[in-house]
Amino acid sequence: MNQQPQQPRNEYPRPQFVREQWMSLNGTWDFDFDDENAGERQRWQEGGCRFSKRIEVPFCHQSELSGLADTSFHDIVWYSRTFAVPEAYAGQRLLLHFGAVDYEASIWVNGKLVVKHEGGHTPFHADITDALIDGENTLVVKAVDFSKDVTLPRGKQFWEEKSAGIFYTRTTGIWQSVWLEPVSAQHISRIRLTPNIDRNELSVQAFIGGFKEGANVSLRATITFEGQPIAQDEFTVTRASESRTLALHDFNDHGLGRWWTPDRPNLYDLTLTLVVDGKEADRIASYFGMRKISIEDGVVLLNNRPYTMKLVLDQGYFPTGLLTAPSDEDLRRDVELTKAMGFNGARKHQKIEDPRYLYWADRLGLLVWGEMANAYHFSEDYVGRVTREWLQAVERDYNHPCIVTWVPINESWGVTNILIDNQQQQHALAMYHMTKSLDPTRPVISNDGWELVKTDLVTIHDYEWRKEVLADRYSDTGKALKARPGNRWILVPGYEYEGQPLLLTEFGGISFKKSGWDGWGYSGAQDEDDFAKRLQDVVEAAHQSPILQGFCYTQLTDVEQEINGLLTYDRQPKLPLETIRKIIQG
């Protein structure tokens, strides 16, 4: 198996925080399994061991595009490659970045441990400068996954060898880009951008790596829109975290000008320049959208106007790459197809998505609900794991204008006894309040689908396929809250409905395969006409409801044996796109 991606995954991996100098380490690496956990005892980390396989990074060994397509259990895997530091990087610190490694990662450079990380969906980096040598450097990665551990935040990755039902093939090891970038001793390590459309202002918080007290350091912020200067400010940096608010001196005609919406995805460009002792030490290119998501008097508002969310559930899987898209164009195409079918948003389901997808959602105009990849069993270990990784996810994606809602828990996964277990209820409450403490600008859902505790939106999963039943159930708030889709309570007893907006955030799930019934689904269509009618019935019931403020149809594509998609697994429409669009638009 030597299938290669159509386009190398060598696009810039972090599009909201761009430096000009960087070097991709994607491509062919040496690779091996370590089923006996003998690698460290045998000093594989020192780089002298010859691994028996080759793998294409950033594709996991379970995928076709890795060149291996081995889906059997291998909980410990090793990678190795060499690299030379370009002469242009001389005199600078060198950072080594990993977009995501599932699940635990240990990284060595020339035999020196430079970083360890836990969490399969979030990025990490190391300053490897002091581990470098002249000439060729050896980079070794050990990744440990726990294939059968159901307390592990794993999303849709199945804990058995063969996927089944709504669970899919696992991802072990590196599955997002690896790259190097040089930085000065003092540099911008991250930024936090908060737009305020009511005041036409942007709050900028910059974090300075390597900051030294008493140094002569300043930060210059420049904002443009389509090349036109909008604002500029330069201020002294006196600590490792510095904040300023910049007024945007431009006219914004009540959202018809430069606010960000799915219909008008207007983006401002931001350049941050760090100056040390009068010389430029670092420069970051970023962007932002002037966008506000809020709830007033029980109504969802986008930019202070009522807004109906028409979302599609998107698992983010690909036939040849699994969690990893074969190319950046594939990520863009998913956004384009979602919009072409009449949706204005996507709920990325049980996956913290590649930042390149969020970039295209920002650029092309698509709302996104950011969701944690959940575990399935509650324990104290699970609480620590999911909390740490979710903190990293919210920090990573905070600046994206497309992100409009946070979903730390879905369908009581990981908290299966939440209805009666106070400890699990407290965990869901903690995740809700922690997320609000990190980001007070977006709604947070405590447990999407059912058995909700404190929450900003009341969201319901209901796979009823009969139009008349759906129409009656969602004709009245009281009826909706008393319903028991999936035989589940909507709210945990003791948590009263407080007038929050109601949304139907999983429904439909109509299975259809043109070559005949061969797969898993919630309800099935016999042919194309039957599929169109069933789709029309469930979506029309949602449209006609006087109480629902949005919906999320299940789902964008088929995935492996699950055939609920509007598109096949290889992204072919099951109905003409225009037919789907007319139904979704209503």
Coordinates of C-alpha atoms in Angstrom, one line a residue:
M1 CA 0.0 0.0 0.0
N2 CA 1.8 3.2 -1.2
Q3 CA -1.1 5.5 -2.0
Q4 CA 0.1 9.1 -1.6
P5 CA -2.0 12.3 -1.0
Q6 CA -3.0 14.2 -4.2
Q7 CA -1.4 17.3 -2.7
P8 CA 1.2 17.2 0.1
R9 CA -0.1 18.5 3.4
N10 CA 2.5 21.3 3.3
E11 CA 0.2 24.4 3.6
Y12 CA 0.8 26.6 6.6
P13 CA -0.7 24.7 9.5
R14 CA -1.7 27.7 11.8
P15 CA -3.4 30.3 9.6
Q16 CA -4.4 32.7 12.3
F17 CA -0.9 33.1 13.6
V18 CA 1.5 33.2 10.6
R19 CA 5.2 33.8 10.4
E20 CA 7.0 34.0 7.1
Q21 CA 9.8 31.7 8.1
W22 CA 8.8 28.0 8.7
M23 CA 9.7 24.6 7.5
S24 CA 7.3 21.6 7.1
L25 CA 8.4 18.3 8.4
N26 CA 5.5 16.4 6.8
G27 CA 6.4 13.6 4.4
T28 CA 8.1 10.2 4.7
W29 CA 9.3 9.2 8.2
D30 CA 10.8 5.9 9.5
F31 CA 8.2 4.1 11.6
D32 CA 7.6 1.0 13.7
F33 CA 5.2 -0.6 16.1
D34 CA 6.3 -1.4 19.7
D35 CA 3.7 -3.9 20.8
E36 CA 6.1 -5.2 23.6
N37 CA 6.8 -1.7 24.9
A38 CA 10.5 -2.3 24.5
G39 CA 11.5 0.9 22.7
E40 CA 12.7 3.0 25.5
R41 CA 14.5 0.1 27.2
Q42 CA 16.3 -0.6 23.9
R43 CA 17.1 3.2 23.5
W44 CA 15.1 3.8 20.4
Q45 CA 14.8 7.4 21.4
E46 CA 18.5 7.9 20.7
G47 CA 17.8 7.4 17.0
G48 CA 20.2 4.6 16.3
C49 CA 17.5 1.9 15.8
R50 CA 16.5 1.1 12.2
F51 CA 12.7 1.0 12.0
S52 CA 11.2 -1.5 9.7
K53 CA 8.5 0.6 8.1
R54 CA 7.9 3.9 6.4
I55 CA 4.9 6.2 6.9
E56 CA 3.6 9.4 5.3
V57 CA 3.1 12.0 8.0
P58 CA 0.7 13.4 9.0
F59 CA -1.5 10.4 8.2
C60 CA -2.1 7.8 10.9
H61 CA -1.0 4.2 10.3
Q62 CA -4.7 3.1 10.1
S63 CA -5.2 5.2 7.0
E64 CA -4.6 4.4 3.4
L65 CA -2.6 7.6 2.8
S66 CA -0.1 6.7 5.5
G67 CA 1.1 3.9 3.1
L68 CA 0.3 1.2 5.7
A69 CA -3.5 0.9 6.1
D70 CA -3.0 -1.3 9.2
T71 CA -6.1 -1.0 11.4
S72 CA -5.1 -3.6 14.0
F73 CA -4.3 -2.7 17.6
H74 CA -0.9 -1.1 18.0
D75 CA -1.0 1.1 21.1
I76 CA 2.7 2.2 21.0
V77 CA 4.2 3.5 17.8
W78 CA 7.5 5.2 17.0
Y79 CA 8.6 7.7 14.3
S80 CA 12.0 8.9 13.3
R81 CA 13.5 11.3 10.7
T82 CA 16.4 13.7 10.3
F83 CA 16.4 17.4 9.4
A84 CA 19.0 20.1 8.9
V85 CA 18.4 23.6 10.2
P86 CA 18.5 26.2 7.3
E87 CA 21.3 28.7 7.5
A88 CA 18.7 31.5 7.5
Y89 CA 17.6 30.4 10.9
A90 CA 21.1 31.0 12.5
G91 CA 21.0 33.0 15.7
Q92 CA 17.4 32.3 16.5
R93 CA 15.5 30.0 18.8
L94 CA 13.9 27.0 16.9
L95 CA 10.4 25.8 17.8
L96 CA 9.2 22.3 16.9
H97 CA 5.4 22.2 16.5
F98 CA 2.9 19.3 16.4
G99 CA -0.7 20.0 15.3
A100 CA -2.0 16.8 17.0
V101 CA -0.7 13.4 18.2
D102 CA -3.1 10.8 19.5
Y103 CA -2.9 10.3 22.4
E104 CA 0.3 10.7 24.5
A105 CA 3.5 11.9 22.8
S106 CA 7.2 12.0 23.9
I107 CA 9.6 13.9 21.6
W108 CA 13.4 13.5 21.5
V109 CA 15.8 15.6 19.5
N110 CA 19.3 14.0 19.2
G111 CA 18.4 11.8 22.1
K112 CA 17.3 14.6 24.4
L113 CA 13.7 14.6 25.6
V114 CA 12.3 18.0 24.6
V115 CA 8.6 17.7 25.4
K116 CA 5.8 15.4 26.5
H117 CA 2.2 16.0 25.8
E118 CA -1.2 14.4 26.6
G119 CA -4.3 14.9 24.5
G120 CA -5.0 13.6 21.1
H121 CA -6.6 16.6 19.4
T122 CA -4.6 19.7 20.6
P123 CA -1.3 21.2 19.5
F124 CA 1.9 21.5 21.4
H125 CA 5.5 22.7 20.8
A126 CA 9.0 22.7 22.2
D127 CA 12.0 25.0 22.0
I128 CA 14.6 22.6 20.7
T129 CA 17.4 25.0 20.3
D130 CA 19.6 23.6 23.1
A131 CA 19.2 20.1 21.7
L132 CA 20.5 20.9 18.2
I133 CA 23.8 19.9 16.7
D134 CA 25.6 21.0 13.5
G135 CA 24.5 19.1 10.4
E136 CA 21.8 16.5 10.5
N137 CA 19.6 16.3 13.6
T138 CA 17.6 13.3 14.6
L139 CA 13.9 13.7 15.6
V140 CA 12.2 10.7 17.3
V141 CA 8.5 10.5 18.4
K142 CA 6.9 7.9 20.6
A143 CA 3.1 8.0 20.6
V144 CA 1.0 5.9 23.0
D145 CA -2.7 5.4 22.4
F146 CA -5.0 3.3 24.5
S147 CA -7.2 1.5 22.1
K148 CA -9.6 -0.1 24.6
D149 CA -9.6 2.6 27.3
V150 CA -13.1 4.1 27.3
T151 CA -12.1 6.8 29.8
L152 CA -9.9 8.3 27.1
P153 CA -11.3 11.4 25.2
R154 CA -11.6 9.6 21.8
G155 CA -14.6 10.9 20.0
K156 CA -15.9 8.5 17.4
Q157 CA -12.8 6.2 17.5
F158 CA -14.1 2.7 18.3
W159 CA -12.5 0.6 21.1
E160 CA -12.8 -2.5 19.1
E161 CA -10.7 -3.4 16.0
K162 CA -13.5 -3.3 13.5
S163 CA -15.7 -0.2 13.3
A164 CA -19.5 -0.6 13.8
G165 CA -22.6 1.4 14.1
I166 CA -21.8 5.1 14.8
F167 CA -18.2 4.3 15.7
Y168 CA -15.3 4.4 13.3
T169 CA -11.7 3.4 12.7
R170 CA -9.2 4.7 15.3
T171 CA -6.4 7.2 14.8
T172 CA -3.1 6.5 16.6
G173 CA -0.1 8.9 16.6
I174 CA 0.6 11.9 14.4
W175 CA -2.4 13.1 12.5
Q176 CA -1.8 16.8 12.0
S177 CA 1.1 18.7 10.6
V178 CA 4.6 18.8 12.1
W179 CA 6.8 21.9 11.4
L180 CA 9.7 24.1 12.5
E181 CA 9.9 27.8 12.9
P182 CA 12.6 30.2 14.1
V183 CA 11.9 32.9 16.6
S184 CA 13.8 35.6 18.4
A185 CA 14.6 35.2 22.1
Q186 CA 11.7 37.5 22.9
H187 CA 8.8 36.7 20.6
I188 CA 5.0 36.7 20.4
S189 CA 3.9 33.3 21.7
R190 CA 0.1 33.7 21.2
I191 CA -2.7 36.2 20.9
R192 CA -6.3 36.6 22.0
L193 CA -8.6 38.7 19.8
T194 CA -12.0 39.8 21.1
P195 CA -14.2 41.9 18.8
N196 CA -16.9 44.3 20.1
I197 CA -19.3 45.3 17.3
D198 CA -21.3 47.5 19.7
R199 CA -18.3 49.8 20.2
N200 CA -16.5 49.0 16.9
E201 CA -13.4 47.9 18.8
L202 CA -11.0 45.0 18.9
S203 CA -9.4 44.0 22.1
V204 CA -5.9 42.5 21.6
Q205 CA -4.1 40.5 24.2
A206 CA -0.5 39.5 23.3
F207 CA 1.6 36.9 25.2
I208 CA 5.4 37.5 25.0
G209 CA 7.6 34.4 25.1
G210 CA 11.0 35.0 26.7
F211 CA 10.0 38.4 28.1
K212 CA 12.6 40.1 30.3
E213 CA 11.7 42.8 32.7
G214 CA 13.4 46.1 32.1
A215 CA 13.9 45.4 28.4
N216 CA 13.0 48.1 25.9
V217 CA 10.1 46.3 24.2
S218 CA 7.1 47.6 22.3
L219 CA 4.3 46.1 20.3
R220 CA 2.9 47.6 17.1
A221 CA -0.6 46.6 15.9
T222 CA -1.8 47.4 12.4
I223 CA -5.3 46.7 11.1
T224 CA -6.3 46.8 7.5
F225 CA -9.5 45.9 5.6
E226 CA -9.0 44.8 1.9
G227 CA -5.7 46.7 2.0
Q228 CA -7.2 49.9 3.4
P229 CA -5.6 51.1 6.7
I230 CA -8.1 51.1 9.5
A231 CA -6.2 51.4 12.8
Q232 CA -2.6 51.4 14.1
D233 CA -1.2 51.6 17.6
E234 CA 2.2 51.1 19.3
F235 CA 2.6 50.6 23.0
T236 CA 5.2 49.7 25.5
V237 CA 5.3 46.1 26.7
T238 CA 5.9 45.9 30.5
R239 CA 5.0 42.3 31.2
A240 CA 4.6 38.9 29.6
S241 CA 1.0 39.6 28.8
E242 CA -0.1 43.0 27.4
S243 CA -3.5 44.1 26.3
R244 CA -4.9 47.0 24.3
T245 CA -8.2 48.0 22.8
L246 CA -8.1 49.4 19.2
A247 CA -10.9 51.5 17.8
L248 CA -11.8 50.7 14.2
H249 CA -12.1 54.0 12.5
D250 CA -14.3 52.9 9.7
F251 CA -18.0 53.1 8.9
N252 CA -20.0 49.9 9.5
D253 CA -23.5 50.3 8.1
H254 CA -25.5 48.2 10.5
G255 CA -23.8 45.0 9.4
L256 CA -24.2 45.7 5.7
G257 CA -20.6 46.8 5.6
R258 CA -17.9 45.0 7.4
W259 CA -19.4 42.8 10.0
W260 CA -18.8 39.0 9.6
T261 CA -21.7 36.8 8.7
P262 CA -22.0 33.6 6.7
D263 CA -23.4 35.7 3.8
R264 CA -20.8 38.4 4.2
P265 CA -17.6 36.8 5.7
N266 CA -15.7 40.0 6.0
L267 CA -12.3 39.7 7.6
Y268 CA -9.9 42.3 8.8
D269 CA -6.1 41.7 8.6
L270 CA -4.0 42.2 11.7
T271 CA -0.2 42.5 11.8
L272 CA 1.6 42.5 15.2
T273 CA 5.2 43.6 15.3
L274 CA 7.4 43.1 18.4
V275 CA 10.2 45.6 18.6
V276 CA 13.1 45.1 21.0
D277 CA 15.7 47.8 21.5
G278 CA 14.5 49.6 18.4
K279 CA 14.7 46.5 16.1
E280 CA 12.0 44.2 14.8
A281 CA 12.2 41.0 16.7
D282 CA 9.0 39.2 15.6
R283 CA 6.1 39.8 13.2
I284 CA 2.8 37.9 13.2
A285 CA 0.1 38.1 10.5
S286 CA -3.4 37.3 11.7
Y287 CA -7.0 38.2 10.9
F288 CA -10.3 38.6 12.7
G289 CA -14.0 39.1 12.0
M290 CA -16.3 41.7 13.7
R291 CA -19.0 39.3 14.8
K292 CA -21.2 38.9 17.9
I293 CA -23.2 35.9 19.0
S294 CA -25.6 36.5 21.9
I295 CA -28.9 35.6 23.4
E296 CA -31.5 38.3 24.4
D297 CA -34.9 37.5 25.9
G298 CA -34.6 33.9 24.8
V299 CA -33.7 34.7 21.2
V300 CA -30.4 33.7 19.4
L301 CA -28.9 36.8 17.8
L302 CA -26.1 37.1 15.3
N303 CA -24.8 40.7 15.3
N304 CA -27.8 41.8 17.4
R305 CA -30.3 40.4 15.0
P306 CA -32.4 37.2 15.3
Y307 CA -30.7 34.4 13.5
T308 CA -31.9 30.9 12.6
M309 CA -29.0 28.3 12.6
K310 CA -29.3 25.7 9.9
L311 CA -26.5 23.4 10.7
V312 CA -25.3 20.0 9.5
L313 CA -23.6 17.4 11.6
D314 CA -20.1 16.9 10.3
Q315 CA -17.9 14.0 11.6
G316 CA -14.8 15.3 9.8
Y317 CA -13.7 11.8 8.5
F318 CA -12.2 11.0 5.0
P319 CA -12.1 7.6 3.3
T320 CA -8.3 7.6 2.7
G321 CA -7.1 9.8 5.6
L322 CA -9.7 9.2 8.4
L323 CA -9.4 12.2 10.8
T324 CA -6.8 13.8 8.4
A325 CA -8.0 15.4 5.2
P326 CA -6.0 14.3 2.2
S327 CA -5.4 18.0 1.2
D328 CA -6.3 21.5 2.2
E329 CA -8.5 21.6 -0.8
D330 CA -10.6 18.7 0.7
L331 CA -11.2 20.9 3.8
R332 CA -12.2 23.8 1.7
R333 CA -14.5 21.6 -0.4
D334 CA -16.4 20.4 2.7
V335 CA -17.1 24.0 3.6
E336 CA -18.2 24.8 0.0
L337 CA -20.5 21.7 -0.2
T338 CA -22.1 22.5 3.2
K339 CA -22.9 26.0 2.0
A340 CA -24.0 24.7 -1.4
M341 CA -26.6 22.6 0.3
G342 CA -28.2 25.6 2.0
F343 CA -26.7 25.2 5.5
N344 CA -25.2 28.2 7.2
G345 CA -23.2 26.2 9.8
A346 CA -21.7 22.9 10.8
R347 CA -21.6 21.1 14.1
K348 CA -18.1 19.4 14.1
H349 CA -19.0 16.3 15.9
Q350 CA -16.8 14.6 18.4
K351 CA -13.7 16.1 16.8
I352 CA -11.5 19.2 17.5
E353 CA -11.1 20.0 13.9
D354 CA -7.9 20.9 12.0
P355 CA -7.4 24.7 12.1
R356 CA -7.3 24.8 8.3
Y357 CA -11.0 23.8 8.2
L358 CA -11.7 26.7 10.6
Y359 CA -9.7 29.0 8.4
W360 CA -11.9 28.1 5.4
A361 CA -15.1 28.5 7.5
D362 CA -13.8 32.0 8.5
R363 CA -12.9 32.8 4.9
L364 CA -15.9 31.4 3.1
G365 CA -18.5 32.1 5.8
L366 CA -19.8 29.1 7.8
L367 CA -20.8 29.0 11.5
V368 CA -19.1 26.3 13.5
W369 CA -20.0 24.7 16.8
G370 CA -16.8 23.6 18.5
E371 CA -17.1 20.2 20.3
M372 CA -14.9 18.1 22.5
A373 CA -14.0 14.6 21.5
N374 CA -15.7 12.8 24.5
A375 CA -14.8 9.6 26.4
Y376 CA -17.5 7.0 27.3
H377 CA -16.9 6.2 30.9
F378 CA -16.7 8.4 34.0
S379 CA -13.7 8.3 36.3
E380 CA -11.4 10.8 38.0
D381 CA -8.8 10.1 35.4
Y382 CA -11.3 10.9 32.7
V383 CA -12.2 14.2 34.4
G384 CA -8.5 15.3 34.4
R385 CA -8.0 14.2 30.8
V386 CA -11.0 15.9 29.3
T387 CA -10.6 19.1 31.3
R388 CA -7.0 19.6 30.3
E389 CA -7.6 18.9 26.7
W390 CA -10.7 21.1 26.5
L391 CA -8.8 24.0 28.0
Q392 CA -6.3 23.7 25.2
A393 CA -9.0 23.4 22.6
V394 CA -10.8 26.6 23.6
E395 CA -7.5 28.5 23.8
R396 CA -6.5 27.3 20.3
D397 CA -9.8 28.2 18.6
Y398 CA -10.9 31.3 20.5
N399 CA -10.0 33.8 17.8
H400 CA -12.0 32.2 15.0
P401 CA -15.1 34.2 14.1
C402 CA -16.7 31.1 12.7
I403 CA -16.9 29.5 16.1
V404 CA -20.2 30.5 17.7
T405 CA -21.0 27.8 20.3
W406 CA -19.0 25.5 22.6
V407 CA -20.1 21.9 23.3
P408 CA -17.9 20.3 25.9
I409 CA -20.2 17.2 26.4
N410 CA -22.5 15.4 24.0
E411 CA -25.3 13.0 24.8
S412 CA -24.0 12.1 28.3
W413 CA -20.9 10.5 26.8
G414 CA -18.5 10.1 29.7
V415 CA -21.3 10.9 32.2
T416 CA -23.7 8.1 31.5
N417 CA -25.3 8.4 34.9
I418 CA -25.7 12.1 34.9
L419 CA -29.5 11.9 35.4
I420 CA -29.0 10.5 38.9
D421 CA -25.4 11.0 39.8
N422 CA -24.6 14.3 41.5
Q423 CA -20.8 13.9 40.9
Q424 CA -21.4 13.6 37.1
Q425 CA -23.8 16.6 37.2
Q426 CA -21.1 18.6 39.0
H427 CA -18.6 17.7 36.3
A428 CA -21.0 18.9 33.6
L429 CA -21.6 22.1 35.5
A430 CA -17.8 22.5 36.0
M431 CA -17.2 22.1 32.2
Y432 CA -20.0 24.7 31.5
H433 CA -18.7 27.3 34.0
M434 CA -15.0 26.7 33.1
T435 CA -15.8 27.3 29.4
K436 CA -17.7 30.4 30.3
S437 CA -14.8 31.6 32.4
L438 CA -12.5 31.2 29.4
D439 CA -14.8 32.6 26.9
P440 CA -17.8 34.8 28.0
T441 CA -18.6 35.8 24.4
R442 CA -20.1 32.5 23.2
P443 CA -23.0 30.3 24.3
V444 CA -22.0 27.0 26.0
I445 CA -24.1 23.8 26.0
S446 CA -23.6 21.6 29.1
N447 CA -24.6 18.3 27.5
D448 CA -25.9 18.5 23.9
G449 CA -28.9 16.3 23.2
W450 CA -30.5 15.5 26.5
E451 CA -30.0 15.4 30.3
L452 CA -28.9 19.0 30.4
V453 CA -27.9 20.9 33.5
K454 CA -27.1 24.6 33.5
T455 CA -26.9 25.6 29.8
D456 CA -27.3 28.6 27.4
L457 CA -29.2 26.6 24.8
V458 CA -31.6 23.8 25.3
T459 CA -30.7 21.4 22.5
I460 CA -32.5 18.2 21.7
H461 CA -31.6 15.1 19.6
D462 CA -34.6 13.4 18.1
Y463 CA -34.5 10.9 15.2
E464 CA -38.3 10.6 14.8
W465 CA -38.9 10.3 11.1
R466 CA -42.7 10.8 10.9
K467 CA -43.5 14.4 10.0
E468 CA -46.8 14.6 11.9
V469 CA -45.1 13.4 15.1
L470 CA -42.3 15.9 14.9
A471 CA -44.6 18.7 14.0
D472 CA -46.8 18.0 17.0
R473 CA -43.9 17.5 19.4
Y474 CA -42.3 20.8 18.5
S475 CA -45.5 22.9 18.2
D476 CA -45.3 23.9 21.9
T477 CA -42.4 24.4 24.3
G478 CA -44.2 22.4 27.0
K479 CA -44.6 19.4 24.7
A480 CA -41.0 19.6 23.5
L481 CA -39.6 19.6 27.1
K482 CA -41.9 16.8 28.2
A483 CA -41.0 14.6 25.2
R484 CA -38.5 11.8 25.8
P485 CA -36.7 11.2 22.5
G486 CA -34.5 8.2 22.9
N487 CA -36.3 7.7 26.2
R488 CA -34.2 10.5 27.7
W489 CA -35.1 13.5 29.9
I490 CA -34.3 16.8 28.2
L491 CA -33.4 18.5 31.5
V492 CA -32.0 16.7 34.6
P493 CA -34.6 16.9 37.3
G494 CA -33.9 19.9 39.5
Y495 CA -32.7 22.0 36.6
E496 CA -35.7 24.1 35.5
Y497 CA -36.2 25.5 32.0
E498 CA -35.2 29.2 32.1
G499 CA -36.4 30.4 28.8
Q500 CA -33.4 29.4 26.8
P501 CA -33.6 29.1 23.0
L502 CA -34.7 25.6 21.8
L503 CA -32.8 23.9 19.0
L504 CA -33.1 20.5 17.4
T505 CA -29.4 19.7 17.2
E506 CA -29.6 16.1 15.8
F507 CA -32.4 14.8 13.7
G508 CA -33.0 13.2 10.4
G509 CA -30.3 10.6 10.1
I510 CA -32.0 9.1 7.0
S511 CA -30.0 6.2 5.6
F512 CA -29.8 5.8 1.9
K513 CA -27.4 4.0 -0.4
K514 CA -28.2 4.0 -4.1
S515 CA -26.8 0.6 -4.7
G516 CA -29.1 -0.8 -2.0
W517 CA -29.4 -1.1 1.8
D518 CA -25.9 -1.9 3.1
G519 CA -25.0 -0.1 6.3
W520 CA -26.2 1.4 9.5
G521 CA -28.7 4.2 10.0
Y522 CA -31.6 5.6 12.1
S523 CA -34.3 5.2 9.4
G524 CA -34.0 4.1 5.9
A525 CA -35.1 5.2 2.4
Q526 CA -35.7 2.7 -0.4
D527 CA -34.9 4.9 -3.4
E528 CA -34.0 8.5 -4.3
D529 CA -37.6 9.7 -4.4
D530 CA -38.2 8.1 -0.9
F531 CA -35.0 9.8 0.4
A532 CA -36.1 13.2 -0.9
K533 CA -39.6 12.8 0.6
R534 CA -38.2 11.7 4.0
L535 CA -35.7 14.6 4.0
Q536 CA -38.5 17.1 3.1
D537 CA -40.7 15.7 5.9
V538 CA -38.3 16.1 8.8
V539 CA -36.8 19.4 7.7
E540 CA -40.2 20.9 7.0
A541 CA -41.4 19.9 10.4
A542 CA -38.4 21.8 11.9
H543 CA -39.0 24.8 9.7
Q544 CA -42.7 25.0 10.6
S545 CA -42.1 24.7 14.4
P546 CA -43.0 28.0 16.1
I547 CA -40.5 27.3 19.0
L548 CA -37.3 26.0 17.3
Q549 CA -34.6 28.6 16.6
G550 CA -32.4 26.3 14.6
F551 CA -31.6 22.7 13.7
C552 CA -28.7 20.4 12.9
Y553 CA -29.3 17.7 10.3
T554 CA -27.6 14.4 10.6
Q555 CA -25.4 14.3 8.6
L556 CA -23.0 15.7 6.0
T557 CA -21.4 12.5 4.7
D558 CA -21.6 8.7 5.1
V559 CA -18.7 7.4 7.2
E560 CA -17.6 3.9 6.8
Q561 CA -20.6 1.7 7.6
E562 CA -22.8 4.6 8.6
I563 CA -24.9 5.7 5.6
N564 CA -26.8 8.7 7.0
G565 CA -25.1 11.3 4.8
L566 CA -26.5 13.7 2.3
L567 CA -23.2 13.0 0.6
T568 CA -21.5 9.6 0.1
Y569 CA -18.2 9.1 2.0
D570 CA -16.3 10.3 -1.1
R571 CA -18.5 13.5 -1.2
Q572 CA -20.9 12.7 -4.0
P573 CA -24.4 14.1 -3.5
K574 CA -27.2 11.6 -3.1
L575 CA -29.6 14.1 -4.4
P576 CA -28.9 17.1 -6.6
L577 CA -27.3 19.9 -4.5
E578 CA -30.0 22.3 -5.6
T579 CA -32.8 19.9 -4.4
I580 CA -31.2 19.6 -1.0
R581 CA -30.7 23.4 -0.9
K582 CA -34.3 24.1 -1.5
I583 CA -35.4 21.7 1.3
I584 CA -32.8 23.0 3.8
Q585 CA -33.6 26.7 3.0
G586 CA -37.3 26.1 3.4

